[in-house]
One Martini backbone bead per residue (centre of mass of N, CA, C, O) as a GRO file, in nm:
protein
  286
    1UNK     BB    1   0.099   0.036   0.018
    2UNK     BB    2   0.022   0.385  -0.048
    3UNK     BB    3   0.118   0.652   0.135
    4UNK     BB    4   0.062   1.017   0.226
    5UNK     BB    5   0.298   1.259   0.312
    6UNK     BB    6   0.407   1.545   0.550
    7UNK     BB    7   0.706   1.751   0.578
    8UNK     BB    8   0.838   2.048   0.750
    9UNK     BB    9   1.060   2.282   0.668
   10UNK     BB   10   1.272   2.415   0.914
   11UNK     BB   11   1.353   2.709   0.754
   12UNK     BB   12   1.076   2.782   0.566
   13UNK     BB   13   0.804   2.621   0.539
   14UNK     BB   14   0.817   2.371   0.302
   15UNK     BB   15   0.606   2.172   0.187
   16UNK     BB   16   0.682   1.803   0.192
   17UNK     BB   17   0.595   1.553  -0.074
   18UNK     BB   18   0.503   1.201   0.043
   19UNK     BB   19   0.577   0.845  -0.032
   20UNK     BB   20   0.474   0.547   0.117
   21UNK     BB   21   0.651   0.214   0.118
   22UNK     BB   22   0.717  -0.044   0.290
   23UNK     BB   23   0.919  -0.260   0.472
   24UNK     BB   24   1.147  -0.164   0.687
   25UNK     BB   25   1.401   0.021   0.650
   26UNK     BB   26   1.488   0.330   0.574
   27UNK     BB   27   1.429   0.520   0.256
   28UNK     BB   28   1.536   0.710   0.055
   29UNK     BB   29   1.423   0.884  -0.303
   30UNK     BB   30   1.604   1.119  -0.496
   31UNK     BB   31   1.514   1.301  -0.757
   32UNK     BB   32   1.572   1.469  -1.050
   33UNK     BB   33   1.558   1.594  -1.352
   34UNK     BB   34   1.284   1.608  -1.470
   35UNK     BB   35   1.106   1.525  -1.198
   36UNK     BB   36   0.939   1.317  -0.951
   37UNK     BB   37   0.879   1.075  -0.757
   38UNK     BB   38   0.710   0.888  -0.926
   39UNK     BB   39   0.972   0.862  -1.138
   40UNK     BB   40   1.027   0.614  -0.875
   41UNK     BB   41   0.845   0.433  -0.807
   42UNK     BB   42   0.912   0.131  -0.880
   43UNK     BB   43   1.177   0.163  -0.750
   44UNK     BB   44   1.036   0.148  -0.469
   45UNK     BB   45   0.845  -0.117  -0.524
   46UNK     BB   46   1.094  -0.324  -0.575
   47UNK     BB   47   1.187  -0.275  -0.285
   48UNK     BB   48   0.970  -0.271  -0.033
   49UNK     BB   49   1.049  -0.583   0.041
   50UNK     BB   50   1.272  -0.429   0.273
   51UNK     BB   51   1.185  -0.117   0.234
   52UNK     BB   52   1.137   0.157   0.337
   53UNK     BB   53   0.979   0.402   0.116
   54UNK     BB   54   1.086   0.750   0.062
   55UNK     BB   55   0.887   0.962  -0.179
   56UNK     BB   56   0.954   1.264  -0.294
   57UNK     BB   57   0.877   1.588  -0.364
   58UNK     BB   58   1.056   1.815  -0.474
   59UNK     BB   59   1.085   2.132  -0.457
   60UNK     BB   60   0.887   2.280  -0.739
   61UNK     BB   61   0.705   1.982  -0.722
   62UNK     BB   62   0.451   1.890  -0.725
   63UNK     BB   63   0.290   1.848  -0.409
   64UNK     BB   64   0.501   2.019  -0.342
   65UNK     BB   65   0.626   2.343  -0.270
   66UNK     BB   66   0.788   2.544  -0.359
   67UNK     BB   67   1.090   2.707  -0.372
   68UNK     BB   68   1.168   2.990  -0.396
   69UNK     BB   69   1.348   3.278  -0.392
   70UNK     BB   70   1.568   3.108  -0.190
   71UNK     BB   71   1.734   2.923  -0.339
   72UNK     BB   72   1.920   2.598  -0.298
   73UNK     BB   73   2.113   2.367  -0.184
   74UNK     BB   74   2.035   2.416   0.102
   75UNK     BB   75   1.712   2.364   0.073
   76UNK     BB   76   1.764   2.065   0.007
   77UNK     BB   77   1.917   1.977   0.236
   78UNK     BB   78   1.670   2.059   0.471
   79UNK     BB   79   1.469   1.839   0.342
   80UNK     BB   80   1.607   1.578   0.363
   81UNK     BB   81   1.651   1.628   0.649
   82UNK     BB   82   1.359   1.626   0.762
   83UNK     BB   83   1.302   1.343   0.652
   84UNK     BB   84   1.506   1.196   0.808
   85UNK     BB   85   1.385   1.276   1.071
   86UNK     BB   86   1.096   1.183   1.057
   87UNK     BB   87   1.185   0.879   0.965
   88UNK     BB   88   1.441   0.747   1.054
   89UNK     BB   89   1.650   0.732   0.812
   90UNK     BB   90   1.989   0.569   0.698
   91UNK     BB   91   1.919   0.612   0.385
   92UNK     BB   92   2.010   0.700   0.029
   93UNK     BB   93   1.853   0.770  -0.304
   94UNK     BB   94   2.048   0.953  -0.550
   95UNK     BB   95   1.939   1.176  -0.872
   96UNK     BB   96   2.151   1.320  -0.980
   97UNK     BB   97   2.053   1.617  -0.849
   98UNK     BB   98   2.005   1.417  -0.571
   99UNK     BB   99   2.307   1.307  -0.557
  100UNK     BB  100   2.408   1.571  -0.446
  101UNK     BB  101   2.204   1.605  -0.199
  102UNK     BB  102   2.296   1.345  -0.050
  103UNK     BB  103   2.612   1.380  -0.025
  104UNK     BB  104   2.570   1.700   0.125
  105UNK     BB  105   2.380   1.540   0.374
  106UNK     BB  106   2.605   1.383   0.453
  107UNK     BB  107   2.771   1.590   0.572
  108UNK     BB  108   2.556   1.748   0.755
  109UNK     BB  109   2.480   1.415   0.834
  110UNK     BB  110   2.674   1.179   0.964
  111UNK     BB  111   2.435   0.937   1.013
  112UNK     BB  112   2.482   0.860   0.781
  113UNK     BB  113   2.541   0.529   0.642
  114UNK     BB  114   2.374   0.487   0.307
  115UNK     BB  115   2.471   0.610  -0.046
  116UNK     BB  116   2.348   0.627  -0.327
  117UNK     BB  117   2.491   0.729  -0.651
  118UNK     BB  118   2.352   0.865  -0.933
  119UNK     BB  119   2.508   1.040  -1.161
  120UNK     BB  120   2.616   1.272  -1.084
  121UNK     BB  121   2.635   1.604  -1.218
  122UNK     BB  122   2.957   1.724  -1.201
  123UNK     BB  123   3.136   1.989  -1.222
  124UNK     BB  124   3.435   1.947  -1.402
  125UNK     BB  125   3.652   2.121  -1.561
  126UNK     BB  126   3.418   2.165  -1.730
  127UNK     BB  127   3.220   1.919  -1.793
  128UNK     BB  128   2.909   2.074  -1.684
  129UNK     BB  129   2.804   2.341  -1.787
  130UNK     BB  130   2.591   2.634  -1.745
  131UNK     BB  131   2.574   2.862  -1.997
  132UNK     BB  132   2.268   2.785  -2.054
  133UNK     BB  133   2.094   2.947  -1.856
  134UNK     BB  134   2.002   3.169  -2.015
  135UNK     BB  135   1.838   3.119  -2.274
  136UNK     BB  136   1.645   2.921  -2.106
  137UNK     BB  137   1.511   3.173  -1.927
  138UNK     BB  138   1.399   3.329  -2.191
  139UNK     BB  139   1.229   3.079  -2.285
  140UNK     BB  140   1.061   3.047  -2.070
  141UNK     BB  141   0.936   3.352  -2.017
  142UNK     BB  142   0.838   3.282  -2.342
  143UNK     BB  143   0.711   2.973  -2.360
  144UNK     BB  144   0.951   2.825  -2.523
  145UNK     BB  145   0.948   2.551  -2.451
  146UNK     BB  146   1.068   2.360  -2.630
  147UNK     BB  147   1.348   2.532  -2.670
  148UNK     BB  148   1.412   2.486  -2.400
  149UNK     BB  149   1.433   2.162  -2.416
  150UNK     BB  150   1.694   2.171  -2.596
  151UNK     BB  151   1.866   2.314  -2.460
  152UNK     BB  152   1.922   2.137  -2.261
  153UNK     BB  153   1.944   1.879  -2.406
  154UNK     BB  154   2.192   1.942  -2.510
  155UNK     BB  155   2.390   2.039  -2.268
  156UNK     BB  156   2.352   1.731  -2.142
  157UNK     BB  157   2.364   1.509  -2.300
  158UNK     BB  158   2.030   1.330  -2.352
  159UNK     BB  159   2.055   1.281  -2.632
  160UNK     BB  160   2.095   1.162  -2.878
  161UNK     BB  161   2.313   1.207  -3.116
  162UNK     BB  162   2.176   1.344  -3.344
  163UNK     BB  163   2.078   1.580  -3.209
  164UNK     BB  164   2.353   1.707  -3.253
  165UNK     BB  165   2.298   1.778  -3.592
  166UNK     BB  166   2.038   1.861  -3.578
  167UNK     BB  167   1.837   2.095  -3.663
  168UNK     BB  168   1.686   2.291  -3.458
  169UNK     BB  169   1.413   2.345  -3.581
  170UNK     BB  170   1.325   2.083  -3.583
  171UNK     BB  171   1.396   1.966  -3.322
  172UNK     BB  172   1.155   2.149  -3.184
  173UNK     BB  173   0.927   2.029  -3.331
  174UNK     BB  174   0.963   1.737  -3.226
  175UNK     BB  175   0.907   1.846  -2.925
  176UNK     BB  176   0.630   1.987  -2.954
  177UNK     BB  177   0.477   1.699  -3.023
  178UNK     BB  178   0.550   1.528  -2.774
  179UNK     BB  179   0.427   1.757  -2.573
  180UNK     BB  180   0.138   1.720  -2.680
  181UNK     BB  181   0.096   1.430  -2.630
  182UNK     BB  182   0.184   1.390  -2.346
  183UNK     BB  183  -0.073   1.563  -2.274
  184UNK     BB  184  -0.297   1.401  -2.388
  185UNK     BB  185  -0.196   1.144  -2.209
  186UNK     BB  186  -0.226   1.248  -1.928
  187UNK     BB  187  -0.249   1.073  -1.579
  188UNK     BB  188  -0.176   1.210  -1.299
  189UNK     BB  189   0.136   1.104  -1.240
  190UNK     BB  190   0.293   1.135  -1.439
  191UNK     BB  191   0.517   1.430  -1.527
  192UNK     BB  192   0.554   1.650  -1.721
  193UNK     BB  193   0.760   1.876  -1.933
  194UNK     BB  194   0.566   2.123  -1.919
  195UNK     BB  195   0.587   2.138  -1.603
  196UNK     BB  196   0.941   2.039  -1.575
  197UNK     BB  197   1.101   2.300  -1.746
  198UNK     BB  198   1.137   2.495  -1.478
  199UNK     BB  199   1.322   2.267  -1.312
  200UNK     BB  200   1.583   2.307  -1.431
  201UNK     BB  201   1.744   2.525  -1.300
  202UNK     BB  202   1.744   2.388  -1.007
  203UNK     BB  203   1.965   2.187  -1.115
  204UNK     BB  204   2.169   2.354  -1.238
  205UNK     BB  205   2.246   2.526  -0.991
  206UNK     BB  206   2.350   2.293  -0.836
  207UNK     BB  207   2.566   2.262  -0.997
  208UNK     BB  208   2.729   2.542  -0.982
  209UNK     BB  209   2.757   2.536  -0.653
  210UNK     BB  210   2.949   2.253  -0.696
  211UNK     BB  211   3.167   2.367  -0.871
  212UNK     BB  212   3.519   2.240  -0.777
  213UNK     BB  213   3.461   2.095  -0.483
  214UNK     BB  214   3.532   1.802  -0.438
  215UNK     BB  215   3.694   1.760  -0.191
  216UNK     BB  216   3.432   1.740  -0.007
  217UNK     BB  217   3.416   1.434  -0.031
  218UNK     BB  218   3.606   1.334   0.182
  219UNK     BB  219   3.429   1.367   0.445
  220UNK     BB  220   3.244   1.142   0.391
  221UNK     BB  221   3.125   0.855   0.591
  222UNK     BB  222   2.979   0.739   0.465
  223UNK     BB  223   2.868   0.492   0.257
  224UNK     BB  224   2.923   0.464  -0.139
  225UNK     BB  225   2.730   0.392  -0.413
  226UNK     BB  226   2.834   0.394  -0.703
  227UNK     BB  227   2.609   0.460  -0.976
  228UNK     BB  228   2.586   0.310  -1.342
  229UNK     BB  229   2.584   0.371  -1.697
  230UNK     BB  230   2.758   0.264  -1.996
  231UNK     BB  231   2.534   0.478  -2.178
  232UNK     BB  232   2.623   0.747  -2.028
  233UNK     BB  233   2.767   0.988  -2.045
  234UNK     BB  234   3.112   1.082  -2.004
  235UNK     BB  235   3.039   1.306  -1.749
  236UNK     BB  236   2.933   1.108  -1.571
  237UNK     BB  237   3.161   0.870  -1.546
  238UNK     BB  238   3.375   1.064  -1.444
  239UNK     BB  239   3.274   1.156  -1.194
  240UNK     BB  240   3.270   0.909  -1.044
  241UNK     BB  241   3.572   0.862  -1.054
  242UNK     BB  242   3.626   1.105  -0.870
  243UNK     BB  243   3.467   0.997  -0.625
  244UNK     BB  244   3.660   0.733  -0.613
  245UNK     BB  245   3.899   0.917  -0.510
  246UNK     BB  246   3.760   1.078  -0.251
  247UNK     BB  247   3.587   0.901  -0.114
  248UNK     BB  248   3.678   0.673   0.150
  249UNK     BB  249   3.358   0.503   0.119
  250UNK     BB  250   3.343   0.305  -0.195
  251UNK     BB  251   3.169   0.186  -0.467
  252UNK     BB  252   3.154   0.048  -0.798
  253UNK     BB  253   2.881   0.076  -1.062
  254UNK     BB  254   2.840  -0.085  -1.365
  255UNK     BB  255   2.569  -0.094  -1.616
  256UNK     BB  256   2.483  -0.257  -1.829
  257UNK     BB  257   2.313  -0.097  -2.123
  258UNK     BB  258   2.260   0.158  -1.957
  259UNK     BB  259   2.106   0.483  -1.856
  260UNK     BB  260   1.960   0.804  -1.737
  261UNK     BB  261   1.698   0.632  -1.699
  262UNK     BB  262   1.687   0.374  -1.485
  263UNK     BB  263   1.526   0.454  -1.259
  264UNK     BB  264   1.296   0.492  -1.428
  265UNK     BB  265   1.024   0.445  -1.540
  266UNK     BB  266   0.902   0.172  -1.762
  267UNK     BB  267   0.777   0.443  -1.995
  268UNK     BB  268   1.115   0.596  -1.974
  269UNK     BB  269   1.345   0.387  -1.983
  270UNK     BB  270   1.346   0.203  -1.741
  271UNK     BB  271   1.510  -0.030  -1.486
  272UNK     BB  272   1.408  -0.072  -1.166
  273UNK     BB  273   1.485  -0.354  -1.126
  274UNK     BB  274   1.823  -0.355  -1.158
  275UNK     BB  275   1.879  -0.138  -0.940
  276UNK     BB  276   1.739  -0.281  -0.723
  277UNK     BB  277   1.978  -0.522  -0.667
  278UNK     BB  278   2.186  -0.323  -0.604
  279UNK     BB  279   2.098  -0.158  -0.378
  280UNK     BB  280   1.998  -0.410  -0.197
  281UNK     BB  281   2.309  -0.537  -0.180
  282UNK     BB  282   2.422  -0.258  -0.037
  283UNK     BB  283   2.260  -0.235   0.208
  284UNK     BB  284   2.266  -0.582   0.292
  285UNK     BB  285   2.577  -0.528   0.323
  286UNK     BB  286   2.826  -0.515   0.586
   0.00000   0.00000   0.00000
């Protein structure tokens, strides 16, 4: 059974929402960018028969409080430390601009015991550039999603290779055709890229403000299983191999065949279940 709870951030008062399911240890799952907690449902409902899995909607996405103001990876630190107060949690895995906020939240509560980082994109001597998020703001701005979504995924390079070669023009229109179906066929739990295509900037800002500081991840006491796919761009292969050399206690798992989108539910091209593997064996060995 899955059961819908909040819990408030105690340090501007932002409600974040969370789906709980499953017995057994606490397990936190947070999700990455261009998702809600539902993107990782299945692999909460793999675990789920193992650990109580807490899976919450970040700020300024689905049913959680907006972003605020203030934004910053410091606020994202402060929502998943009150999830893991309340829920008495000492695991957690996260994906993406997730697994940056739990590495992060691992430095300043030690008591966290084991971390998986699915694929953190953390911008290495310019691997992961930002300067794309001018472009990006103005075309949100502007109403212009499918232009927005052309521009992040080419530079996070998130599309196939043609993408990269693809006439921009083309691109925009088999984008705006795709927006268009997905909102057609939106079922009230997916949620659309129309609705998180400015939660964008949130997840690229968290890359920026983590950009060159690699050495501060020698601290996290923390078991940390970096994890990833064979097929997922080559600057996210790098951060791990970085992260594996700077972490104290990490082991690095890379499945054959996947890409970054292994996490999320198999309707997006994941593999919840090989993922659940992974984590489940690491949570569960002394």
């Amino acid at each position: 059974m899955i059961t819908l709870d909040t819990v408030t951030s105690s340090k501007d008062g932002t409600t974040i929402t969370y789906h709980r399911l499953g017995t057994g240890p606490g397990l936190v799952l947070l999700h990455g960018a261009m998702q809600t907690g539902h993107s990782n449902i299945e692999l909460a409902q793999a675990l789920s028969t193992d650990f109580t899995c807490y899976v919450p909607d970040r700020r300024g996405r689905g049913r959680s409080g907006p972003a605020g103001p203030d934004y910053g990876l410091q606020r994202e630190v402060e929502d998943l430390d009150a999830l893991l107060t309340v829920t008495g949690a000492h695991h957690v895995a996260g994906v993406s601009s997730g697994a940056i906020i739990a590495l992060r939240t691992a430095l300043a509560r030690p008591e966290l015991r084991k971390v998986v980082a699915f694929e953190p994109p953390l911008d290495i001597d310019g691997s992961n550039p930002t300067g794309w998020l001018d472009r990006f703001d103005r075309e949100i701005a502007a109403g212009r999603i499918p232009a927005a979504l052309v521009t992040g995924m080419r530079a996070t390079r998130m599309g196939p290779p043609i993408f990269n070669v693809m006439p921009r023009a083309l691109l925009e229109l088999l984008t705006a055709m795709m927006v268009k179906n997905q909102d057609k066929a939106a079922n009230g739990g997916e949620p659309t890229f129309r609705d998180l295509a400015p939660t964008l900037h949130n997840d690229a800002q968290i890359v920026a403000e983590t950009s060159g500081d690699l050495e501060v991840y020698g601290a996290v006491s923390a078991e940390v299983l970096l994890l990833g796919g064979t097929k997922s761009p080559a600057y996210l292969r790098s951060a791990l191999t970085a992260l594996q050399r700077v972490l104290p206690r990490a082991r690095r798992v890379d499945m054959a065949g996947l890409d970054h989108s292994a996490t999320s539910n198999a309707a997006m091209r994941g593999n919840p279940e090989r993922v659940a593997e992974e984590i489940r064996r690491f949570l569960t060995t002394p």
